[in-house]
Amino acid sequence: MLDREAFGKLQSLAKLRLDREEADLLRTQLEAILHHMRRLDELDLEGVPPMTHPATAATPLRPDEPSPGLTLEEAVGGAPDHEGGLVGVPRVLKGEPR
Amino acid sequence: MNGFPWWGASAIREAVGRGEVSCEEVAAAHLERVESLGPRLNAVLTVTRDEALGAARRWDAARARGEDLPPLAGVPVLVKDNLCTRGVRTTCGSRILERYVPPYDATAWARLASAGAVLLGKANLDEFAMGSSNENSAFGPVANPWDGTRVPGGSSGGSAAGVASGMAPLALGSDTGGSVRQPAALCGAVGLKPTYGRVSRYGLVAFASSLDQVGPITRTVEDNALLLAAISGADARDATCAALAPFDPRDGLGDVRGLRVGLLKEHLDACDAEVADSVRRCARALEEGGASLAEASLPHAGYALDTYYILADAEASSNLARFDGVRFGLRVEGGDLAGTYEATRSRGFGPEVKRRILLGTYVLSAGYYEAYYLRAQKARTLCRRDFDGAFSGSDVLLGPTSPTAAFPVGAKVRDPLAMYLSDVCTIPASLGGFPALSVPCGFTGAGLPVGAQLVAPHYREDLLYRAGRHCERAMGLVDRHPEGLG
């Protein structure tokens, strides 16, 4: 169901890169879990609407008015590379200067 | 200070108000306990000694000036380390946030601080709140205060172990599929998952946004209601938080006469005999108090676990995309941007988080979305509708919180499915957004606590507290504490 190639693609989608041993273990575990999840195929879901959230009471949006928030320095301060209120990002294309 | 660790929030607040103890004395005594039990239990990741003593002295000064003190002035609290605390590192139990210091407070903590509570430290947890044993923390497991060879449950294991061991009378946890209730049950504490929308999620690091709720963990039902009152109510910063007034703790004070209690058949059938016996004793105590008992059923309970793990992991895979080595926390250089994403996340996340991100990515990917994710959303509707039937004949539903008492450390780490089954009784209420309370209801022959779970209709936490208060009094367990901790 989940061969090595498909599992490699899945890692890429999830932005993870596992070593061979970790990948083999997780792939086996995922197969077992996904197999268990196919139990939902037993249910007759014809005409049943999907449920996206359980909220039942009113949740009005706040007025769209400016209010004090984080300073620029606070907002970017958690980034591993930041300077002068800007976040440093690794180069997107190979060979491009950062 | 003899007996201090076991004082409740209201006892501390009253003694502070009368001037019998200072907030500083209270904070110092509890900090001493946090630090002395630290190496044995590993319940607290960051001890905020200076902040705690500073806050305590400020409340003492306010009292000396004759000011009115707020309802929790001087009461020590532990906060799960996935709730943002301004200026205090918030790790989520993960290497990826090991050094992350938030620039803002979660609403639940900000409200608690305004109510006078004193933060002792940040409680250990399963990484990103994913787990049922607290063995998934990157900073080591938490020990169960009743038996150090066993798990405290999870993911709010540090919060529950901290309260149960007398480090603090109050703790905040978070509950996505049972992460407040199950550790409360395994540690002999009281834990509430409020109605979805009752408490703001602002500043709670998101795991599964349609399920997450911040919840109180305490040693008594009375303290639990006080804590819910302090943290609940509308919040303009969380669009999923209901436009309702805070919970009024006086609403939970009534008796149980006339209360219709439905015994959850499927959950009683699924648990250990000793657990079922304790829950049935709890049911009889409610009946003796004037409640009526009947059997109740959740016909799709057998599908809730699969439904939950598809939806929660799908939401997690999306929510955890923000940890990319650019905006927060750890960065591991990987050449270019895509390489840095992969290198950072592969080193920063532990095995359970990777497993769930991969699973969530799979069920959302082209070709599998309809077979897994959409089916699970529809199955969630069926699980939620089960409660309409159950509540037509019952005011509250009663069953076990966990199918077993605390299990040995290491017993389930190699079998994720077996671990997931620990949540089988707590997940249905989570899927439906219903409030659910775990209260201690007995002990196994080996001396391990057992919890009973009560579930009520949306926004009827008052019914849970009424029934819970009756149970804790009738079962006589409030003054029973773990031995051998000193």
Coordinates of C-alpha atoms in Angstrom, one line a residue:
Chain A
M1 CA 0.0 0.0 0.0
L2 CA 2.8 2.4 0.9
D3 CA 6.0 1.4 -1.0
R4 CA 9.4 3.0 -0.5
E5 CA 8.9 5.3 -3.5
A6 CA 5.5 6.5 -2.4
F7 CA 6.8 7.0 1.1
G8 CA 9.7 9.1 -0.3
K9 CA 7.2 11.3 -2.0
L10 CA 5.2 11.6 1.2
Q11 CA 8.3 12.8 3.1
S12 CA 8.9 15.4 0.5
L13 CA 5.3 16.7 0.7
A14 CA 5.7 16.8 4.5
K15 CA 9.1 18.5 4.3
L16 CA 10.8 15.7 6.2
R17 CA 13.8 13.7 5.2
L18 CA 14.2 10.5 7.3
D19 CA 17.2 8.1 7.3
R20 CA 16.6 4.6 5.9
E21 CA 16.1 3.0 9.3
E22 CA 13.7 5.6 10.6
A23 CA 11.8 5.6 7.3
D24 CA 11.4 1.8 7.3
L25 CA 10.0 1.8 10.8
L26 CA 7.6 4.7 10.3
R27 CA 6.5 3.3 6.9
T28 CA 5.6 0.0 8.6
Q29 CA 3.8 1.7 11.4
L30 CA 1.9 4.0 9.1
E31 CA 0.7 1.0 7.0
A32 CA -0.7 -0.6 10.2
I33 CA -2.4 2.6 11.3
L34 CA -3.9 3.3 7.8
H35 CA -5.1 -0.3 7.6
H36 CA -6.9 0.2 11.0
M37 CA -8.4 3.5 9.7
R38 CA -10.0 1.7 6.7
R39 CA -12.5 0.4 9.2
L40 CA -14.4 3.6 8.4
D41 CA -15.3 1.9 5.0
E42 CA -17.8 -0.2 7.0
L43 CA -19.9 2.9 7.6
D44 CA -22.8 4.0 5.3
L45 CA -22.0 7.7 4.8
E46 CA -24.4 8.3 1.9
G47 CA -26.0 11.7 2.5
V48 CA -24.1 12.4 5.7
P49 CA -22.7 15.9 5.7
P50 CA -19.1 16.4 6.7
M51 CA -18.4 18.1 10.1
T52 CA -15.6 20.6 10.0
H53 CA -15.9 22.0 13.6
P54 CA -18.0 21.6 16.7
A55 CA -18.8 25.2 17.6
T56 CA -22.4 25.7 18.5
A57 CA -22.6 29.2 20.1
A58 CA -22.2 32.5 18.2
T59 CA -18.6 33.5 17.5
P60 CA -18.9 37.0 16.1
L61 CA -15.8 38.6 14.6
R62 CA -14.3 41.6 16.4
P63 CA -14.7 45.1 14.9
D64 CA -12.1 45.8 12.2
E65 CA -10.4 48.5 14.2
P66 CA -6.6 49.0 14.7
S67 CA -5.4 48.2 18.2
P68 CA -1.9 47.9 19.8
G69 CA -0.1 44.7 19.0
L70 CA 3.5 43.4 18.9
T71 CA 6.3 45.7 18.0
L72 CA 8.2 44.8 14.8
E73 CA 11.2 43.6 16.9
E74 CA 9.0 41.4 19.0
A75 CA 7.2 40.0 16.0
V76 CA 10.4 38.9 14.3
G77 CA 12.5 38.2 17.4
G78 CA 11.7 34.5 17.5
A79 CA 13.2 34.0 14.0
P80 CA 16.5 32.2 14.1
D81 CA 18.0 34.8 11.6
H82 CA 16.7 38.3 11.9
E83 CA 18.1 41.8 11.5
G84 CA 16.7 45.3 11.4
G85 CA 13.1 44.0 11.6
L86 CA 13.7 41.6 8.7
V87 CA 13.7 37.8 8.7
G88 CA 16.7 36.1 7.0
V89 CA 15.6 33.4 4.6
P90 CA 17.9 30.8 3.0
R91 CA 18.3 31.2 -0.7
V92 CA 15.4 29.7 -2.7
L93 CA 17.3 28.8 -5.8
K94 CA 20.6 27.0 -5.8
G95 CA 23.5 29.3 -6.6
E96 CA 21.5 32.4 -5.8
P97 CA 23.2 34.7 -3.2
R98 CA 21.3 34.9 0.1
Chain B
M1 CA 4.2 24.8 56.6
N2 CA 3.1 21.2 57.3
G3 CA 0.3 20.2 55.0
F4 CA 0.8 23.2 52.8
P5 CA 1.3 21.2 49.6
W6 CA -2.3 19.9 49.9
W7 CA -4.1 23.2 50.5
G8 CA -6.6 24.0 47.8
A9 CA -6.9 27.2 45.9
S10 CA -9.8 28.5 48.0
A11 CA -8.0 27.7 51.3
I12 CA -4.9 29.5 50.2
R13 CA -6.9 32.5 48.9
E14 CA -8.9 32.8 52.2
A15 CA -5.7 32.5 54.3
V16 CA -4.0 35.2 52.2
G17 CA -7.1 37.4 52.5
R18 CA -7.1 37.0 56.3
G19 CA -3.4 37.8 56.5
E20 CA -2.6 34.4 58.0
V21 CA 0.0 33.7 55.3
S22 CA 1.7 35.9 52.8
C23 CA 1.7 35.2 49.0
E24 CA 5.4 35.0 49.2
E25 CA 5.3 32.3 51.9
V26 CA 2.9 30.3 49.8
A27 CA 5.0 30.7 46.6
A28 CA 8.3 29.9 48.4
A29 CA 6.8 26.7 50.0
H30 CA 5.5 25.5 46.6
L31 CA 8.6 26.4 44.7
E32 CA 10.6 24.3 47.3
R33 CA 8.4 21.3 46.5
V34 CA 8.7 21.8 42.8
E35 CA 12.5 21.9 43.1
S36 CA 12.7 19.0 45.6
L37 CA 10.5 16.7 43.5
G38 CA 11.9 17.9 40.2
P39 CA 14.5 15.2 39.6
R40 CA 12.1 12.4 40.5
L41 CA 9.1 13.4 38.6
N42 CA 10.4 15.7 35.7
A43 CA 7.0 17.4 35.7
V44 CA 8.3 20.9 35.2
L45 CA 10.6 22.0 32.4
T46 CA 11.2 25.6 33.4
V47 CA 10.9 26.8 37.0
T48 CA 10.0 30.5 37.2
R49 CA 11.3 31.1 40.7
D50 CA 12.1 34.8 40.3
E51 CA 8.8 35.6 38.4
A52 CA 6.8 33.7 41.0
L53 CA 8.3 35.4 44.0
G54 CA 8.1 38.8 42.3
A55 CA 4.4 38.3 41.5
A56 CA 3.7 37.0 45.1
R57 CA 5.4 40.1 46.6
R58 CA 3.3 42.4 44.4
W59 CA 0.1 40.8 45.7
D60 CA 1.4 41.1 49.3
A61 CA 2.1 44.8 48.7
A62 CA -1.3 45.3 47.2
R63 CA -2.9 43.7 50.3
A64 CA -0.7 45.9 52.6
R65 CA -2.0 48.9 50.8
G66 CA -5.6 47.8 51.6
E67 CA -6.5 46.9 48.0
D68 CA -9.1 44.3 47.2
L69 CA -7.4 41.1 46.0
P70 CA -8.6 39.2 43.0
P71 CA -10.1 35.7 43.4
L72 CA -6.9 33.7 43.0
A73 CA -4.4 36.1 44.6
G74 CA -1.3 34.2 45.6
V75 CA -2.5 30.8 44.4
P76 CA 0.3 28.9 42.7
V77 CA -0.2 27.4 39.3
L78 CA 1.7 25.3 36.7
V79 CA 1.0 26.0 33.0
K80 CA 1.5 23.4 30.3
D81 CA 4.4 24.3 28.1
N82 CA 2.4 24.7 25.0
L83 CA 0.7 27.8 26.3
C84 CA 2.6 31.0 25.5
T85 CA 4.0 32.9 28.4
R86 CA 5.6 36.3 27.6
G87 CA 9.3 36.3 28.4
V88 CA 9.3 32.7 29.6
R89 CA 10.4 30.0 27.2
T90 CA 7.7 27.8 25.7
T91 CA 9.1 24.6 24.3
C92 CA 6.0 22.4 23.5
G93 CA 8.3 19.6 24.7
S94 CA 10.1 19.8 21.4
R95 CA 13.7 20.4 20.3
I96 CA 12.4 22.7 17.6
L97 CA 11.2 25.2 20.2
E98 CA 13.8 24.5 22.9
R99 CA 14.9 28.1 23.1
Y100 CA 11.6 29.8 21.9
V101 CA 10.6 32.8 24.1
P102 CA 7.1 34.1 23.1
P103 CA 6.5 37.8 22.9
Y104 CA 3.0 37.5 24.2
D105 CA 0.8 35.7 26.7
A106 CA -1.9 33.1 25.9
T107 CA -5.3 34.5 26.9
A108 CA -5.9 31.7 29.4
W109 CA -2.7 32.4 31.2
A110 CA -3.1 36.2 30.9
R111 CA -6.5 35.9 32.6
L112 CA -5.2 33.7 35.3
A113 CA -2.4 36.2 36.0
S114 CA -4.9 39.0 36.3
A115 CA -6.9 36.8 38.7
G116 CA -3.8 36.7 40.9
A117 CA -2.4 33.3 40.2
V118 CA 1.3 32.9 40.6
L119 CA 3.2 31.0 37.9
L120 CA 5.6 28.4 39.4
G121 CA 6.8 27.0 36.1
K122 CA 6.0 25.4 32.7
A123 CA 4.8 21.8 32.8
N124 CA 6.3 19.0 30.8
L125 CA 4.1 17.4 28.1
D126 CA 4.2 15.0 25.1
E127 CA 5.8 16.9 22.2
F128 CA 3.2 19.3 20.7
A129 CA 0.6 17.6 23.0
M130 CA 0.8 14.4 20.9
G131 CA 0.8 11.4 23.2
S132 CA -1.0 9.6 26.0
S133 CA 2.0 8.8 28.3
N134 CA 4.3 11.8 28.4
E135 CA 7.0 9.6 27.0
N136 CA 7.1 11.7 23.8
S137 CA 8.7 14.8 25.4
A138 CA 12.1 15.7 24.0
F139 CA 13.1 16.5 27.6
G140 CA 12.4 13.2 29.1
P141 CA 9.3 11.4 30.5
V142 CA 7.3 12.4 33.5
A143 CA 6.9 9.8 36.4
N144 CA 3.5 9.1 37.9
P145 CA 3.6 10.3 41.5
W146 CA 1.7 7.2 42.7
D147 CA 4.2 4.8 41.2
G148 CA 7.4 6.1 39.6
T149 CA 7.7 3.1 37.3
R150 CA 4.4 4.1 35.5
V151 CA 3.4 6.8 33.2
P152 CA 1.3 9.8 34.3
G153 CA -0.7 9.8 31.1
G154 CA -0.6 12.5 28.5
S155 CA -0.2 14.7 27.0
S156 CA -0.7 17.1 30.0
G157 CA 1.4 14.6 32.1
G158 CA 3.5 17.3 33.8
S159 CA 0.4 19.3 34.8
A160 CA -1.4 16.3 36.2
A161 CA 1.7 14.9 38.0
G162 CA 2.5 18.4 39.4
V163 CA -1.0 18.8 40.9
A164 CA -1.2 15.3 42.2
S165 CA 2.2 15.6 43.9
G166 CA 1.3 18.8 45.7
M167 CA 3.5 21.1 43.7
A168 CA 0.5 23.4 42.9
P169 CA -3.2 23.2 43.6
L170 CA -3.9 24.4 40.0
A171 CA -2.6 23.6 36.6
L172 CA -3.5 24.4 33.0
G173 CA -3.4 21.6 30.5
S174 CA -4.8 21.3 26.9
D175 CA -7.1 18.6 25.6
T176 CA -7.4 17.6 22.0
G177 CA -8.5 13.9 22.3
G178 CA -8.2 13.4 26.1
S179 CA -4.9 15.2 27.1
V180 CA -6.4 16.8 30.2
R181 CA -8.8 14.0 31.3
Q182 CA -6.6 10.9 30.8
P183 CA -3.6 12.2 32.8
A184 CA -5.9 13.6 35.4
A185 CA -7.4 10.1 35.7
L186 CA -4.0 8.3 35.8
C187 CA -2.7 10.7 38.5
G188 CA -5.8 10.9 40.7
A189 CA -6.6 14.5 39.8
V190 CA -9.7 16.3 38.5
G191 CA -9.5 17.4 34.9
L192 CA -11.9 19.2 32.6
K193 CA -12.1 19.5 28.9
P194 CA -14.4 22.5 28.5
T195 CA -17.0 22.8 25.7
Y196 CA -15.2 23.7 22.5
G197 CA -15.5 27.5 22.4
R198 CA -15.7 28.0 26.2
V199 CA -12.0 29.0 26.6
S200 CA -9.9 31.0 24.2
R201 CA -7.2 29.1 22.3
Y202 CA -5.2 32.3 21.6
G203 CA -1.6 31.6 22.5
L204 CA -2.2 27.8 22.7
V205 CA 0.3 26.4 20.2
A206 CA -2.1 24.7 17.7
F207 CA -2.2 20.9 17.3
A208 CA -5.7 20.3 15.9
S209 CA -7.7 23.5 15.8
S210 CA -11.2 22.0 15.6
L211 CA -10.5 19.9 18.7
D212 CA -8.0 21.8 21.0
Q213 CA -9.3 23.3 24.3
V214 CA -7.4 24.6 27.3
G215 CA -8.6 22.9 30.4
P216 CA -8.1 23.0 34.2
I217 CA -6.4 20.3 36.3
T218 CA -6.9 20.4 40.1
R219 CA -7.2 18.2 43.2
T220 CA -10.8 19.1 43.9
V221 CA -13.9 19.8 41.8
E222 CA -14.4 23.1 43.6
D223 CA -11.0 24.4 42.6
N224 CA -11.6 23.2 39.0
A225 CA -14.7 25.4 38.8
L226 CA -12.7 28.4 40.2
L227 CA -10.0 27.8 37.6
L228 CA -12.5 27.5 34.7
A229 CA -14.2 30.7 35.9
A230 CA -10.9 32.5 35.7
I231 CA -10.0 31.5 32.2
S232 CA -13.3 31.2 30.3
G233 CA -15.3 33.8 28.4
A234 CA -15.3 35.6 25.0
D235 CA -12.0 36.7 23.5
A236 CA -11.7 39.0 20.5
R237 CA -8.4 37.3 19.7
D238 CA -9.9 33.9 19.1
A239 CA -12.7 33.7 16.5
T240 CA -13.7 30.2 17.7
C241 CA -14.2 31.4 21.3
A242 CA -18.0 31.8 21.9
A243 CA -19.4 35.2 22.8
L244 CA -20.4 34.1 26.3
A245 CA -19.8 35.4 29.8
P246 CA -17.2 33.5 31.9
F247 CA -18.4 30.4 33.7
D248 CA -20.0 31.2 37.1
P249 CA -18.6 28.7 39.7
R250 CA -21.8 29.0 41.8
D251 CA -23.7 27.3 38.9
G252 CA -21.9 24.0 39.8
L253 CA -22.8 23.9 43.5
G254 CA -26.2 22.1 43.3
D255 CA -26.9 18.5 44.4
V256 CA -27.6 15.6 42.1
R257 CA -31.3 15.0 43.0
G258 CA -33.3 14.4 39.9
L259 CA -30.1 14.2 37.7
R260 CA -30.5 11.6 35.0
V261 CA -27.2 9.7 34.6
G262 CA -26.6 7.6 31.5
L263 CA -24.0 4.8 32.0
L264 CA -22.0 4.5 28.8
K265 CA -22.3 0.8 27.8
E266 CA -19.6 0.8 25.1
H267 CA -16.9 2.4 27.3
L268 CA -17.7 0.2 30.3
D269 CA -17.4 -2.9 28.1
A270 CA -14.0 -1.7 26.7
C271 CA -12.2 -1.2 30.1
D272 CA -10.5 -3.3 32.7
A273 CA -12.7 -5.0 35.2
E274 CA -11.2 -3.0 38.1
V275 CA -11.8 0.3 36.3
A276 CA -15.4 -0.7 35.5
D277 CA -16.0 -1.7 39.1
S278 CA -14.9 1.7 40.4
V279 CA -17.0 3.6 37.8
R280 CA -20.1 1.5 38.8
R281 CA -19.4 2.3 42.5
C282 CA -19.4 6.0 41.5
A283 CA -22.7 5.5 39.6
R284 CA -24.2 3.9 42.8
A285 CA -23.0 6.9 44.8
L286 CA -24.8 9.2 42.4
E287 CA -28.0 7.1 42.7
E288 CA -27.8 7.2 46.5
G289 CA -27.6 11.0 46.2
G290 CA -30.9 11.1 44.3
A291 CA -29.8 10.7 40.7
S292 CA -31.4 8.2 38.4
L293 CA -29.4 5.7 36.4
A294 CA -30.0 4.3 33.0
E295 CA -27.9 2.7 30.3
A296 CA -26.7 5.0 27.5
S297 CA -25.2 4.1 24.1
L298 CA -22.9 5.8 21.6
P299 CA -23.5 3.4 18.6
H300 CA -20.5 4.7 16.6
A301 CA -18.0 4.7 19.5
G302 CA -16.1 1.9 17.8
Y303 CA -15.3 4.3 14.9
A304 CA -14.4 7.4 16.9
L305 CA -10.7 6.5 17.3
D306 CA -10.0 6.2 13.6
T307 CA -12.1 9.2 12.9
Y308 CA -10.1 11.2 15.4
Y309 CA -6.7 10.2 14.3
I310 CA -7.4 11.0 10.7
L311 CA -8.8 14.4 11.5
A312 CA -6.4 15.4 14.2
D313 CA -3.3 14.3 12.2
A314 CA -4.6 16.1 9.1
E315 CA -5.0 19.3 11.1
A316 CA -1.6 18.8 12.8
S317 CA 0.2 18.4 9.5
S318 CA -1.2 21.7 8.4
N319 CA -0.6 23.5 11.7
L320 CA 2.9 22.3 12.2
A321 CA 3.9 23.5 8.7
R322 CA 4.8 26.8 10.4
F323 CA 7.9 25.2 12.1
D324 CA 10.2 25.6 9.1
G325 CA 13.5 27.0 10.5
V326 CA 12.6 30.5 9.2
R327 CA 10.1 32.1 11.6
F328 CA 10.5 30.3 14.9
G329 CA 13.0 28.3 16.9
L330 CA 15.6 25.9 15.6
R331 CA 17.2 26.3 12.2
V332 CA 19.4 23.6 10.7
E333 CA 21.1 24.8 7.5
G334 CA 20.3 22.7 4.5
G335 CA 21.8 24.5 1.6
D336 CA 18.8 26.1 0.1
L337 CA 15.3 27.0 1.5
A338 CA 13.7 23.5 0.8
G339 CA 16.8 21.8 2.2
T340 CA 16.6 24.0 5.3
Y341 CA 13.0 23.1 5.8
E342 CA 13.7 19.4 5.6
A343 CA 16.9 19.5 7.7
T344 CA 15.3 21.6 10.5
R345 CA 12.1 19.6 10.7
S346 CA 13.8 16.2 10.5
R347 CA 16.1 17.1 13.4
G348 CA 13.7 19.3 15.4
F349 CA 10.7 16.9 15.6
G350 CA 10.6 13.6 17.5
P351 CA 9.2 10.3 16.1
E352 CA 5.6 10.7 17.2
V353 CA 5.3 14.2 15.7
K354 CA 6.9 13.0 12.4
R355 CA 4.5 10.0 12.4
R356 CA 1.5 12.2 12.7
I357 CA 2.6 14.8 10.2
L358 CA 3.3 12.0 7.7
L359 CA -0.1 10.4 8.4
G360 CA -1.9 13.8 8.2
T361 CA -0.1 14.6 4.9
Y362 CA -1.1 11.2 3.5
V363 CA -4.8 11.5 4.3
L364 CA -4.9 15.0 2.8
S365 CA -3.0 14.2 -0.4
A366 CA -4.5 13.9 -3.8
G367 CA -6.1 10.5 -4.3
Y368 CA -6.6 9.8 -0.6
Y369 CA -8.4 12.9 0.6
E370 CA -11.9 11.4 -0.1
A371 CA -11.1 7.9 1.1
Y372 CA -9.7 9.1 4.4
Y373 CA -10.2 12.8 5.3
L374 CA -13.7 13.4 3.9
R375 CA -15.0 10.0 5.2
A376 CA -13.7 10.9 8.6
Q377 CA -15.4 14.3 8.5
K378 CA -18.7 12.5 7.7
A379 CA -18.0 9.8 10.4
R380 CA -17.5 12.7 12.8
T381 CA -21.1 13.8 12.1
L382 CA -22.3 10.3 13.1
C383 CA -20.2 10.3 16.3
R384 CA -21.6 13.7 17.2
R385 CA -25.2 12.7 16.4
D386 CA -24.8 9.7 18.8
F387 CA -24.8 12.2 21.7
D388 CA -28.1 13.7 20.6
G389 CA -29.6 10.2 21.2
A390 CA -27.7 9.7 24.5
F391 CA -28.7 13.1 25.8
S392 CA -32.3 12.6 25.0
G393 CA -32.6 10.2 27.9
S394 CA -29.8 11.5 30.2
D395 CA -28.5 14.8 31.5
V396 CA -25.0 13.6 31.9
L397 CA -23.2 10.5 30.7
L398 CA -20.8 8.4 32.9
G399 CA -18.1 6.0 32.0
P400 CA -14.4 5.4 32.5
T401 CA -11.9 8.1 31.5
S402 CA -9.3 5.6 30.5
P403 CA -9.7 1.9 29.8
T404 CA -6.8 1.1 32.2
A405 CA -5.0 2.6 35.2
A406 CA -1.5 4.0 34.7
F407 CA 0.6 1.5 32.6
P408 CA 4.3 0.8 33.0
V409 CA 6.8 3.2 31.4
G410 CA 7.8 1.7 28.0
A411 CA 4.8 -0.6 27.7
K412 CA 3.4 0.9 24.6
V413 CA 6.1 3.0 23.0
R414 CA 6.8 0.5 20.2
D415 CA 3.2 0.1 19.3
P416 CA 1.5 3.4 18.3
L417 CA -1.9 1.8 17.8
A418 CA -1.9 0.4 21.3
M419 CA -1.0 3.8 22.6
Y420 CA -3.8 5.5 20.6
L421 CA -6.3 3.1 22.2
S422 CA -5.6 4.8 25.6
D423 CA -7.8 7.6 24.3
V424 CA -10.8 5.4 23.2
C425 CA -13.1 6.8 26.0
T426 CA -12.1 10.4 25.8
I427 CA -12.2 10.9 22.0
P428 CA -16.0 10.8 21.4
A429 CA -16.7 14.0 23.5
S430 CA -13.8 15.7 21.8
L431 CA -15.2 15.0 18.3
G432 CA -18.5 16.5 19.4
G433 CA -17.0 19.4 21.2
F434 CA -18.8 18.4 24.4
P435 CA -17.5 19.3 27.9
A436 CA -16.2 16.3 29.9
L437 CA -14.8 16.0 33.4
S438 CA -12.6 13.3 34.9
V439 CA -13.0 12.8 38.6
P440 CA -11.2 10.3 40.8
C441 CA -13.5 7.4 41.6
G442 CA -11.3 4.7 43.2
F443 CA -8.0 2.8 43.2
T444 CA -6.9 -0.5 41.7
G445 CA -5.6 -3.3 43.9
A446 CA -2.1 -2.1 43.1
G447 CA -3.0 1.3 44.5
L448 CA -3.3 3.2 41.2
P449 CA -6.0 5.9 40.8
V450 CA -9.0 5.3 38.6
G451 CA -11.0 8.2 37.0
A452 CA -14.6 8.4 36.0
Q453 CA -15.6 10.5 33.0
L454 CA -18.8 12.6 33.0
V455 CA -19.9 14.2 29.7
A456 CA -22.6 16.9 29.4
P457 CA -24.3 18.8 26.6
H458 CA -22.5 21.9 25.2
Y459 CA -21.9 24.6 27.8
R460 CA -23.3 22.5 30.7
E461 CA -20.1 22.3 32.7
D462 CA -22.4 23.1 35.7
L463 CA -23.9 19.6 35.5
L464 CA -20.4 18.0 35.4
Y465 CA -19.4 19.9 38.5
R466 CA -22.6 19.0 40.4
A467 CA -22.1 15.4 39.6
G468 CA -18.4 15.5 40.1
R469 CA -18.6 17.2 43.5
H470 CA -21.1 14.5 44.7
C471 CA -18.8 11.7 43.5
E472 CA -15.6 13.1 45.2
R473 CA -17.4 13.6 48.5
A474 CA -19.2 10.2 48.4
M475 CA -16.1 8.3 47.4
G476 CA -14.0 10.0 50.1
L477 CA -10.8 10.3 48.0
V478 CA -10.1 14.0 48.3
D479 CA -7.6 13.6 51.1
R480 CA -5.8 10.6 49.7
H481 CA -2.4 11.6 48.3
P482 CA 0.6 9.7 47.0
E483 CA 2.9 8.4 49.7
G484 CA 6.6 8.4 49.7
L485 CA 7.1 11.8 48.1
G486 CA 8.1 13.5 51.3

